[in-house]
Amino acid sequence: MTIYDIAKMAGVSASSVSRVINDKPGVNPETRRKIKTLLEDNNYVPNEIARGLVSRNSRMVGVLVPEGYSLHLMEGAYHITGRLSEVNYGTIILKTGCSEAECAEGIRSIEERNVDAVVLMGSRYANDKVARAVQHFMPKKPVFLLNGEMAGANVYSVISDECGGLSACVKFLVQKGRKHIVYISDAMDRPSSFQKRQGFLQGVRETGIYKDMADTRRFMYEGLNNDIDSGERIMEQALLEHPDTDGLICATDMLACGAVRVLHRKGIRIPEQIAVIGVDNSSFADACYPRLTSLNNMILESGDEIASKLIASLEGHEPKANRIMLLTEIVERETT
Amino acid sequence: MTIYDIAKMAGVSASSVSRVINDKPGVNPETRRKIKTLLEDNNYVPNEIARGLVSRNSRMVGVLVPEGYSLHLMEGAYHITGRLSEVNYGTIILKTGCSEAECAEGIRSIEERNVDAVVLMGSRYANDKVARAVQHFMPKKPVFLLNGEMAGANVYSVISDECGGLSACVKFLVQKGRKHIVYISDAMDRPSSFQKRQGFLQGVRETGIYKDMADTRRFMYEGLNNDIDSGERIMEQALLEHPDTDGLICATDMLACGAVRVLHRKGIRIPEQIAVIGVDNSSFADACYPRLTSLNNMILESGDEIASKLIASLEGHEPKANRIMLLTEIVERETT
DNA sequence: TTGTACGCGTTATCAG
DNA sequence: CTGATAACGCGTACAA
């Protein structure tokens, strides 16, 4: 059902139908009414695609999400989708592989869809290959990067101070009198993980709980996956090597859930014997027993910030700043 | 950068460029090479939108997800997105309101995007208004409904036997010697919730643990939201009214997480004093302490089934059956 | 107030 | 092997 079909039925030209559809003036009220009912009766739906071809904008935003179990990130994407839906923008979600090449390919791939703007979910996209792909394939299109930094005049980054946050976590535990703090990192293949690690190191340095880097290293563990099982396995290992652990910082809430489980099993009281902090402030922090104290790294808030900037940008108001940093904060619950 | 630009640079016609782009025969190898490098050098990306205009298909699938905190559903959508990405199909996610009218409006809205097929995530879409919208706006387009049934020759439903599953949960607990089983329902505004409720009633009837409907009703509670807090509040209430409760079935894992928290607080041993079963078999079942026994209602598997059928359908193989039911199963962990 | 003609970027058809 | 032309569905000058 096209405007031509309707036009034929109404005995008018397609232009008139177009005018009616878009509420433009210059149509006889009588004709307008006639066309309108015809439109209704035939369940006519305009083809936004064809529209976009002529108006040169598609009312679509591309959102790239890396594959793998990063439910929290997906929650953020979902949130952005909601905001865009409100202003009648569609969201094309593209799940990309995790390698730099696959991420870059995602840029090319989404460009095919002629989207008006692009959102990159997560620090995984913050690398040179992706930056080059952006400059190649969409040098003028607004690109928003969540939780990472990227060069480019058209790239807007919203990052969260995870480094400072992790450092604050260490200080927080030290203030509570903890002396033997273990850090369980998530898989180190993203800038975000690196930032968190740096933050932990900084916190250790500033509080002076360990005497040197070599000493500190002994208290740092790395998970392969960011899931509960992984947290469990590492905690077992950590307790074996450091029976006197009295503080624990996990790079994700999921890892913390696993770690907490081990503590329960061993009859270790939380937080009396070991205090625990996670990162993400996700639903898992709430599902954990006891409720998990967690560093809010502002993923959802960043998404919201991006959505706002995105919508403004789509309406012609270019963001003034290319980089925004959201400060993190510790949300204290029952494990500290 | 269009094929015309490239054509001009190569000193050929757009047709030849098109042939090269689509790997079609009938181009002089020499010319082909020349065009190919030109394409590369200029970072040419074909406009899938314009392509779709002529080929009358957009290589896009619309996925409707209801707003509200249904993380598990979103996980399913994410999964489908991944499957579609593999075969180079884009996914347009549209978050719709929860009312029937808003759901139906979603159908119209997604049709504007000219998608090749539509997926409706969740039983919320299984209502007459949506069914009518489908028949109005996309009577010939393949529509897949997850966890619900809908009339229409072009509608394919993948439902899970939640009714049978809930009934099985009751029997499962009764077999373990439980006599006072409480049921905490999620918000009753979806067919799925109704199914689960029916299943509980059926289980009660078949095991004969309660003498009549009025008696049974006393053990049934309803949550306003499907979150942890809600589970907590209801459990408090239930324990007050039924101190002798020895079995608990929660309509979602989230509710169960909240309920379990209350049991911990009151020093009630799980599963010795009260056995607990959730529904969804989600990450929250794993995050719960103790690990939550949960009815796998096959949301993820349904999504996978839909993805397969969808891809096949897009390639011209229409599904043979309009309705498929996936049987649910209890995944036993530590709370029973 | 209405209709004609053209362009958006691409593919397909057909003639050369 | 190559190129001109029409068509996809719509919006928009411009002409009537």
XYZ file of C-alpha atoms (C1' of nucleotides) in Angstrom:
704
model
C 0.000 0.000 0.000
C 1.760 3.141 -1.226
C 0.727 6.742 -1.585
C 0.126 5.981 -5.266
C -2.423 3.321 -4.439
C -4.209 5.714 -2.152
C -3.964 8.491 -4.731
C -5.540 6.325 -7.380
C -8.403 5.371 -5.100
C -8.996 8.984 -4.161
C -8.720 10.139 -7.739
C -5.966 12.609 -6.861
C -2.221 12.745 -7.279
C 0.339 11.273 -4.948
C 1.474 14.735 -3.905
C -1.861 15.495 -2.337
C -1.740 12.279 -0.423
C 1.761 13.114 0.742
C 0.562 16.499 1.901
C -2.238 14.988 3.895
C 0.034 12.420 5.496
C 2.457 15.075 6.602
C -0.208 17.509 7.706
C 0.925 20.102 5.234
C -1.342 22.940 4.133
C -2.620 23.459 0.649
C -5.228 20.756 0.367
C -8.950 21.293 0.027
C -10.565 20.324 3.352
C -12.990 18.103 1.504
C -10.234 16.286 -0.378
C -8.192 16.048 2.779
C -10.983 14.327 4.644
C -11.561 11.915 1.811
C -7.899 10.984 1.651
C -7.716 10.661 5.389
C -10.466 8.108 5.613
C -8.977 6.225 2.703
C -5.678 6.153 4.550
C -7.387 4.833 7.643
C -9.470 2.251 5.890
C -6.502 0.764 4.122
C -4.271 0.706 7.165
C -1.735 2.736 5.302
C 1.654 2.930 6.997
C 4.252 5.265 5.537
C 7.506 3.682 4.529
C 10.034 5.346 6.770
C 12.805 3.803 4.725
C 11.785 5.484 1.511
C 11.210 8.644 3.468
C 14.718 8.466 4.804
C 16.102 8.042 1.321
C 14.861 11.447 0.316
C 15.141 13.269 3.621
C 18.655 11.843 4.045
C 18.100 10.789 7.616
C 16.710 7.532 8.800
C 15.476 8.272 12.311
C 17.541 5.334 13.435
C 20.383 5.089 15.855
C 22.848 2.231 15.727
C 23.907 0.693 19.009
C 26.865 -1.660 19.064
C 27.066 -4.127 21.916
C 29.875 -6.637 22.315
C 28.864 -10.240 22.602
C 29.498 -12.151 25.776
C 27.708 -12.053 29.047
C 27.615 -8.428 29.863
C 24.062 -8.194 31.002
C 24.642 -4.882 32.677
C 25.761 -3.294 29.429
C 22.722 -4.674 27.685
C 20.599 -3.118 30.377
C 22.198 0.192 29.495
C 21.484 -0.338 25.811
C 17.903 -1.189 26.671
C 17.625 2.013 28.610
C 18.925 4.097 25.717
C 16.487 2.336 23.424
C 13.667 3.413 25.673
C 14.703 7.035 25.638
C 14.986 7.025 21.855
C 11.653 5.278 21.424
C 10.034 8.172 23.223
C 11.087 10.579 20.499
C 10.209 8.097 17.789
C 13.729 7.077 16.951
C 14.372 3.445 16.190
C 17.362 1.610 17.546
C 19.323 -0.880 15.543
C 21.205 -3.140 17.863
C 24.194 -4.888 16.426
C 26.015 -7.480 18.435
C 29.651 -7.525 17.483
C 32.482 -9.881 18.235
C 34.949 -8.839 20.893
C 38.128 -8.594 18.849
C 39.259 -5.196 17.648
C 38.737 -6.270 14.053
C 35.191 -7.409 14.709
C 34.399 -4.216 16.586
C 35.706 -2.163 13.673
C 33.725 -4.268 11.235
C 30.669 -3.416 13.303
C 31.234 0.251 12.473
C 31.228 -0.486 8.791
C 28.260 -2.739 9.112
C 26.114 -0.233 10.984
C 27.021 2.474 8.499
C 25.303 0.399 5.809
C 22.101 0.937 7.707
C 22.403 4.645 7.249
C 21.846 5.422 10.891
C 21.755 9.022 12.084
C 24.086 8.375 14.993
C 25.970 5.556 16.640
C 26.420 4.468 20.231
C 29.296 2.221 21.217
C 28.521 0.332 24.383
C 31.541 -0.203 26.525
C 35.240 0.388 26.693
C 35.891 -2.509 24.393
C 35.319 -0.146 21.506
C 37.896 2.307 22.775
C 40.770 1.266 20.555
C 42.635 2.559 17.534
C 41.189 0.155 15.032
C 37.665 1.247 15.846
C 38.730 4.899 15.879
C 40.143 4.500 12.382
C 37.016 2.731 11.196
C 34.965 5.606 12.521
C 37.095 8.147 10.674
C 36.904 6.080 7.502
C 33.275 5.191 7.395
C 31.519 7.909 9.339
C 33.776 10.903 9.840
C 30.880 13.323 10.237
C 28.307 11.271 12.040
C 27.875 11.706 15.790
C 29.366 8.775 17.656
C 28.880 8.249 21.383
C 31.173 6.032 23.360
C 30.127 4.708 26.720
C 32.811 4.206 29.315
C 35.813 4.833 27.124
C 37.735 7.500 25.288
C 38.321 7.890 21.586
C 39.844 10.564 19.392
C 37.744 12.243 16.713
C 35.918 15.529 16.385
C 32.628 13.689 15.948
C 33.170 11.338 18.872
C 31.648 12.038 22.261
C 32.844 10.037 25.221
C 31.089 9.542 28.486
C 33.460 7.851 30.845
C 33.185 6.992 34.464
C 35.945 7.448 36.946
C 36.416 3.774 37.653
C 40.043 4.336 38.475
C 39.217 6.842 41.172
C 36.344 4.660 42.286
C 38.472 1.592 42.827
C 40.994 3.661 44.686
C 38.169 4.932 46.875
C 37.100 1.351 47.536
C 40.518 0.507 48.892
C 40.525 3.567 51.131
C 37.013 2.771 52.255
C 38.033 -0.684 53.422
C 41.225 0.562 55.007
C 39.212 3.115 56.958
C 37.163 0.240 58.261
C 40.363 -1.232 59.579
C 40.989 -3.811 56.878
C 44.606 -4.645 56.229
C 44.682 -7.629 53.919
C 42.669 -6.677 50.889
C 42.359 -9.006 47.930
C 41.424 -7.740 44.469
C 39.679 -9.953 41.965
C 39.861 -8.418 38.503
C 37.623 -9.252 35.606
C 39.182 -10.388 32.336
C 41.844 -7.844 31.448
C 41.007 -7.427 27.790
C 39.323 -4.055 28.055
C 40.438 -0.569 28.971
C 37.832 -0.527 31.709
C 39.403 -3.521 33.434
C 42.743 -1.836 33.153
C 41.377 1.343 34.703
C 39.953 -0.532 37.623
C 43.207 -2.316 38.163
C 45.054 0.979 38.130
C 42.619 2.319 40.647
C 43.239 -0.561 42.977
C 46.973 -0.051 42.705
C 46.589 3.646 43.379
C 44.481 2.958 46.427
C 47.084 0.550 47.728
C 49.819 3.091 47.133
C 47.994 5.892 48.862
C 47.033 3.856 51.870
C 50.339 2.074 52.013
C 48.825 -1.242 53.034
C 51.354 -3.208 51.022
C 55.017 -2.410 50.941
C 55.764 -2.640 47.226
C 54.442 -3.690 43.859
C 55.645 -7.246 44.211
C 53.875 -7.511 47.538
C 50.713 -5.999 46.106
C 50.679 -8.349 43.161
C 50.293 -11.296 45.462
C 46.865 -10.005 46.416
C 45.613 -9.519 42.895
C 43.754 -12.184 40.984
C 42.268 -12.256 37.539
C 39.092 -13.950 36.399
C 38.743 -15.461 32.963
C 35.047 -14.823 32.715
C 33.004 -12.290 34.587
C 30.573 -14.749 36.017
C 29.657 -16.250 39.329
C 31.542 -19.495 38.840
C 34.694 -17.629 38.047
C 34.377 -15.575 41.215
C 33.920 -18.737 43.170
C 37.002 -20.438 41.804
C 39.226 -17.457 42.360
C 38.007 -16.892 45.892
C 38.853 -20.480 46.785
C 42.331 -19.920 45.506
C 42.728 -16.566 47.216
C 41.655 -17.900 50.616
C 44.093 -20.734 50.275
C 46.959 -18.339 49.670
C 45.778 -15.632 52.072
C 43.849 -17.109 55.001
C 44.096 -13.770 56.787
C 42.171 -11.848 54.124
C 39.818 -9.332 55.738
C 38.757 -7.265 52.733
C 37.740 -8.126 49.195
C 37.163 -6.005 46.144
C 35.672 -7.619 43.053
C 35.744 -5.940 39.652
C 32.128 -6.917 38.996
C 29.114 -7.745 41.137
C 28.879 -11.132 39.485
C 32.367 -12.075 40.588
C 31.477 -10.862 44.063
C 28.377 -13.069 44.155
C 30.583 -16.078 43.512
C 33.141 -15.014 46.079
C 30.487 -14.437 48.724
C 29.185 -17.922 48.154
C 32.590 -19.354 49.011
C 32.748 -17.298 52.182
C 29.359 -18.647 53.250
C 30.494 -22.181 52.602
C 33.558 -21.712 54.733
C 31.536 -20.169 57.518
C 33.295 -16.839 57.196
C 31.132 -14.005 58.486
C 30.416 -11.044 56.224
C 31.367 -8.301 56.862
C 32.794 -9.056 60.296
C 35.601 -11.281 59.061
C 35.747 -10.244 55.448
C 34.203 -7.115 53.989
C 33.232 -7.281 50.320
C 32.769 -4.643 47.631
C 31.625 -5.262 44.065
C 31.462 -3.007 41.031
C 28.519 -2.128 38.763
C 25.846 -1.567 41.373
C 23.722 -3.921 39.330
C 20.705 -6.018 40.235
C 23.160 -8.680 41.278
C 24.378 -6.508 44.120
C 20.823 -6.561 45.353
C 20.324 -10.258 44.738
C 23.461 -11.118 46.666
C 23.110 -12.190 50.281
C 24.009 -10.170 52.217
C 23.205 -7.238 49.973
C 26.443 -6.312 48.289
C 28.121 -2.967 48.786
C 29.017 -1.911 45.276
C 30.793 0.822 43.391
C 28.266 2.513 41.146
C 30.211 2.989 37.950
C 27.307 4.886 36.446
C 26.724 2.671 33.431
C 23.001 3.371 33.467
C 23.538 7.046 34.186
C 26.079 7.232 31.378
C 23.542 5.689 29.068
C 21.068 8.296 30.120
C 23.586 11.055 29.561
C 24.318 9.677 26.121
C 20.636 9.413 25.280
C 20.122 13.059 26.170
C 23.136 14.241 24.208
C 22.140 12.034 21.328
C 18.628 13.359 21.100
C 19.881 16.931 21.383
C 22.439 16.237 18.695
C 19.825 14.733 16.411
C 17.838 17.908 16.801
C 20.793 19.934 15.677
C 22.325 20.910 19.004
C 25.860 19.616 18.905
C 27.257 18.739 22.306
C 29.737 21.329 23.484
C 32.118 18.991 25.242
C 33.592 15.934 23.602
C 34.404 14.250 26.855
C 32.399 13.961 30.013
C 33.366 12.100 33.124
C 30.851 10.809 35.625
C 32.139 10.371 39.129
C 31.588 7.006 40.712
C 30.320 6.412 44.216
C 30.248 3.595 46.660
C 26.739 2.400 47.446
C 27.013 0.884 50.865
C 24.871 -2.102 51.679
C 25.425 -5.000 54.026
C 28.773 -6.483 53.073
C 30.913 -3.701 54.523
C 29.976 8.312 -1.591
C 27.600 6.580 -4.015
C 28.092 4.154 -6.855
C 27.805 7.136 -9.183
C 30.764 8.833 -7.575
C 32.786 5.680 -7.943
C 31.569 5.196 -11.501
C 32.643 8.670 -12.461
C 36.082 8.168 -10.985
C 36.484 4.846 -12.762
C 35.168 6.225 -16.020
C 32.475 3.573 -16.215
C 28.750 3.427 -15.603
C 27.049 2.828 -12.283
C 25.861 -0.540 -13.505
C 29.365 -1.874 -13.707
C 30.125 -0.644 -10.223
C 26.990 -2.332 -8.962
C 28.054 -5.566 -10.611
C 31.419 -5.447 -8.941
C 29.940 -4.668 -5.545
C 27.610 -7.626 -5.771
C 30.197 -9.978 -7.236
C 28.169 -10.475 -10.357
C 29.724 -11.757 -13.581
C 29.987 -9.782 -16.760
C 32.742 -7.347 -15.952
C 36.150 -7.239 -17.553
C 38.652 -8.508 -14.970
C 40.765 -5.442 -15.537
C 37.846 -3.070 -15.013
C 36.718 -5.060 -12.021
C 40.081 -4.710 -10.323
C 40.165 -1.017 -10.992
C 36.701 -0.485 -9.530
C 37.512 -2.663 -6.564
C 40.512 -0.618 -5.513
C 38.531 2.568 -6.021
C 35.830 1.174 -3.751
C 38.407 0.342 -1.116
C 40.256 3.604 -1.298
C 37.125 5.632 -0.819
C 35.757 3.557 2.028
C 32.634 2.992 0.038
C 29.783 1.489 2.034
C 26.678 0.437 0.164
C 23.451 2.006 1.319
C 21.407 -0.902 2.524
C 18.386 1.365 2.748
C 18.381 2.168 -0.947
C 19.078 -1.453 -1.649
C 16.058 -2.440 0.343
C 13.936 -0.026 -1.610
C 14.438 -1.972 -4.793
C 14.849 -5.472 -3.400
C 11.746 -4.916 -1.262
C 13.341 -6.314 1.842
C 15.350 -4.494 4.429
C 17.423 -7.215 6.084
C 16.041 -5.989 9.344
C 13.991 -7.702 11.973
C 11.864 -5.788 14.424
C 11.908 -6.923 18.018
C 9.317 -5.540 20.389
C 10.138 -5.612 24.073
C 7.805 -4.310 26.756
C 9.235 -1.708 29.063
C 9.700 -2.472 32.705
C 12.305 -4.494 34.444
C 12.191 -7.760 32.652
C 15.879 -8.325 32.373
C 15.447 -11.945 31.484
C 13.354 -11.060 28.461
C 15.964 -8.579 27.380
C 18.542 -11.304 27.654
C 16.421 -13.311 25.245
C 16.203 -10.398 22.844
C 19.951 -9.957 23.069
C 20.394 -13.599 22.188
C 18.163 -13.339 19.143
C 20.037 -10.229 18.066
C 23.232 -12.224 18.164
C 21.863 -14.994 16.001
C 20.586 -12.492 13.460
C 23.824 -10.522 13.435
C 25.591 -13.692 12.359
C 23.624 -13.796 9.133
C 23.954 -10.065 8.628
C 20.458 -9.145 9.667
C 20.003 -6.009 11.704
C 17.686 -5.907 14.668
C 15.494 -2.953 15.408
C 14.554 -2.995 19.027
C 11.463 -1.110 19.952
C 10.539 -0.701 23.553
C 6.809 -0.444 23.884
C 4.544 0.493 26.710
C 2.768 -2.292 28.557
C -0.842 -1.476 27.804
C -2.604 -3.311 25.014
C -2.958 -0.087 23.076
C 0.727 0.717 23.345
C 1.680 -2.807 22.325
C -0.560 -2.554 19.282
C 0.883 0.836 18.438
C 4.284 -0.838 18.500
C 3.151 -3.077 15.657
C 2.267 -0.094 13.541
C 5.407 1.689 14.471
C 7.703 -1.170 13.577
C 5.905 -1.664 10.286
C 7.021 1.824 9.295
C 10.541 0.544 9.425
C 9.754 -1.958 6.756
C 11.210 -4.862 8.655
C 11.264 -8.308 7.085
C 9.879 -9.992 10.161
C 8.808 -9.191 13.683
C 9.454 -10.809 17.032
C 7.185 -10.105 19.974
C 8.968 -10.711 23.241
C 6.707 -12.076 25.888
C 3.138 -13.013 26.581
C 2.194 -9.402 27.071
C 1.711 -9.194 23.321
C -0.649 -12.137 23.275
C -3.898 -10.201 23.179
C -6.627 -9.380 20.705
C -5.672 -5.789 20.157
C -2.187 -6.745 19.062
C -3.556 -9.589 16.963
C -5.817 -7.155 15.158
C -2.968 -4.712 14.647
C -0.932 -7.504 13.126
C -3.723 -8.414 10.739
C -4.197 -4.780 9.817
C -0.654 -3.653 9.366
C 1.274 -6.757 8.458
C -1.037 -9.552 7.447
C 1.590 -11.315 5.349
C 4.756 -10.670 7.298
C 6.142 -13.429 9.511
C 5.509 -12.624 13.159
C 7.017 -14.635 15.977
C 5.592 -14.551 19.443
C 7.609 -15.684 22.399
C 5.777 -17.309 25.252
C 2.266 -16.663 24.094
C -0.336 -17.630 21.545
C -1.933 -15.543 18.859
C -4.237 -16.250 15.969
C -3.131 -15.502 12.413
C -1.775 -17.523 9.532
C 1.434 -15.509 9.574
C 1.946 -15.740 13.324
C 4.231 -18.332 14.823
C 4.077 -18.936 18.527
C 6.685 -20.545 20.670
C 5.206 -21.113 24.061
C 6.528 -22.857 27.088
C 4.508 -25.124 29.254
C 4.618 -22.912 32.313
C 1.297 -24.248 33.475
C 2.565 -27.818 33.466
C 5.836 -26.629 34.936
C 4.244 -24.938 37.914
C 2.114 -27.963 38.515
C 5.279 -30.060 38.461
C 6.843 -27.716 41.009
C 4.014 -28.356 43.430
C 4.303 -32.099 42.973
C 8.049 -31.872 43.346
C 7.728 -30.191 46.723
C 4.964 -32.517 47.859
C 7.142 -35.478 47.002
C 9.763 -33.987 49.264
C 7.208 -34.104 52.035
C 6.143 -30.459 51.993
C 2.581 -29.815 53.042
C 2.196 -26.068 53.422
C 3.217 -24.560 50.136
C 2.957 -20.841 49.516
C 2.786 -19.381 46.024
C 4.020 -15.900 45.263
C 2.759 -14.770 41.886
C 4.219 -12.003 39.791
C 1.969 -9.166 38.678
C -1.074 -10.755 37.100
C -1.288 -8.565 34.038
C 0.061 -11.050 31.531
C -1.145 -14.371 30.182
C 2.086 -15.928 31.360
C 1.356 -15.039 34.973
C -2.096 -16.451 34.561
C -0.684 -19.693 33.160
C 1.651 -20.065 36.082
C -1.144 -19.444 38.500
C -3.265 -22.065 36.770
C -0.380 -24.473 37.001
C -0.067 -23.929 40.716
C -3.773 -24.544 41.171
C -3.593 -27.676 39.083
C -0.677 -28.956 41.135
C -2.592 -28.306 44.316
C -5.628 -30.109 42.948
C -3.697 -33.129 41.819
C -1.768 -33.488 45.021
C -4.726 -32.640 47.176
C -2.660 -30.659 49.684
C -5.419 -28.136 50.226
C -9.017 -29.082 50.612
C -10.718 -26.555 48.348
C -10.249 -23.404 46.346
C -10.947 -21.121 49.265
C -8.333 -22.925 51.318
C -5.821 -22.751 48.469
C -6.343 -19.055 47.948
C -5.067 -18.353 51.415
C -1.664 -19.567 50.328
C -1.464 -17.472 47.195
C 0.085 -14.021 47.125
C 0.595 -11.553 44.358
C 3.528 -9.207 43.818
C 3.095 -5.781 42.332
C 6.504 -5.698 40.751
C 8.697 -8.598 39.839
C 11.657 -7.457 41.829
C 13.580 -8.413 44.908
C 11.957 -5.882 47.200
C 8.532 -7.073 46.254
C 9.500 -10.662 47.030
C 10.776 -9.544 50.378
C 7.624 -7.716 51.362
C 5.335 -10.526 50.368
C 7.378 -13.149 52.149
C 7.169 -11.174 55.387
C 3.430 -11.120 55.035
C 3.170 -14.795 54.124
C 5.251 -15.913 57.092
C 3.102 -13.864 59.370
C -0.041 -15.549 58.134
C 1.464 -19.014 57.710
C 4.236 -19.660 60.218
C 4.141 -23.342 59.340
C 5.075 -22.806 55.689
C 7.509 -25.477 54.522
C 7.508 -24.928 50.779
C 7.620 -21.834 48.613
C 7.144 -21.329 44.912
C 7.915 -17.920 43.422
C 6.775 -16.933 39.954
C 10.161 -15.389 39.175
C 13.703 -15.882 40.415
C 13.821 -12.247 41.424
C 10.886 -12.629 43.746
C 12.543 -15.735 45.146
C 15.757 -13.824 45.844
C 13.800 -11.413 47.975
C 11.905 -14.168 49.754
C 15.091 -16.060 50.521
C 16.547 -12.941 52.074
C 13.664 -12.814 54.529
C 14.148 -16.464 55.433
C 17.808 -15.788 56.173
C 16.898 -12.875 58.358
C 14.496 -14.960 60.360
C 17.032 -17.731 60.745
C 14.917 -20.179 58.790
C 17.037 -22.920 57.238
C 16.818 -23.525 53.495
C 15.808 -26.090 52.378
C 15.431 -27.957 55.676
C 12.625 -25.787 57.027
C 11.412 -24.178 53.844
C 12.201 -25.376 50.352
C 12.159 -22.714 47.643
C 11.614 -22.870 43.891
C 11.827 -19.932 41.493
C 10.949 -19.572 37.843
C 13.076 -18.432 34.888
C 16.281 -20.292 35.615
C 18.007 -16.967 35.186
C 21.351 -15.679 36.389
C 19.564 -14.649 39.544
C 18.920 -18.267 40.419
C 22.662 -18.680 40.359
C 23.349 -15.464 42.244
C 20.953 -16.418 45.008
C 22.355 -17.976 48.152
C 21.801 -20.836 48.433
C 21.657 -21.463 44.696
C 18.026 -21.380 43.761
C 16.210 -24.375 42.361
C 14.298 -22.938 39.418
C 11.819 -23.921 36.784
C 13.475 -23.416 33.437
C 10.693 -21.862 31.403
C 12.890 -21.938 28.314
C 12.882 -18.243 27.525
C 16.382 -18.420 26.110
C 15.686 -21.659 24.314
C 12.480 -20.207 22.901
C 14.463 -17.262 21.639
C 16.858 -19.614 19.975
C 14.017 -21.558 18.429
C 12.530 -18.340 17.140
C 15.859 -17.184 15.748
C 16.227 -20.424 13.818
C 12.703 -20.329 12.467
C 13.091 -16.676 11.661
C 16.269 -17.117 9.686
C 14.808 -20.083 7.846
C 11.697 -18.096 7.108
C 13.736 -15.174 5.810
C 15.426 -17.575 3.457
C 12.091 -18.653 2.104
C 11.423 -21.736 4.189
C 8.146 -21.115 5.924
C 7.798 -22.863 9.250
C 5.494 -25.822 9.004
C 3.906 -25.527 12.401
C 2.344 -22.333 13.697
C 2.613 -23.316 17.313
C 5.398 -24.977 19.170
C 5.489 -25.760 22.823
C 8.695 -26.206 24.755
C 8.431 -28.327 27.841
C 9.722 -26.808 31.022
C 11.932 -28.561 33.529
C 12.940 -28.072 37.110
C 16.630 -27.338 37.498
C 17.431 -28.501 40.968
C 20.013 -26.592 42.938
C 20.397 -26.038 46.648
C 17.079 -24.653 47.851
C 15.135 -27.903 47.592
C -5.725 23.948 -4.603
C -3.681 20.481 -7.459
C -0.527 17.880 -10.411
C 4.060 17.077 -12.844
C 8.748 16.121 -12.699
C 12.720 15.017 -10.399
C 15.899 13.079 -7.018
C 17.367 10.047 -3.039
C 21.031 5.202 -3.980
C 20.525 1.002 -5.653
C 19.365 -3.117 -8.630
C 17.431 -5.301 -12.750
C 16.364 -5.464 -17.467
C 17.394 -4.939 -21.885
C 19.692 -3.231 -25.790
C 24.097 -2.549 -27.766
C 31.332 -7.055 -21.530
C 28.977 -2.429 -21.002
C 25.686 1.301 -20.429
C 21.114 3.498 -20.568
C 16.763 3.268 -18.394
C 13.099 2.145 -15.310
C 11.637 1.122 -10.853
C 11.412 0.958 -5.596
C 8.167 4.794 -2.124
C 8.370 9.135 -0.871
C 9.077 14.422 -0.515
C 9.389 18.747 -2.773
C 10.128 22.409 -6.094
C 7.756 24.253 -9.561
C 4.216 24.778 -12.795
C -0.639 24.934 -13.800
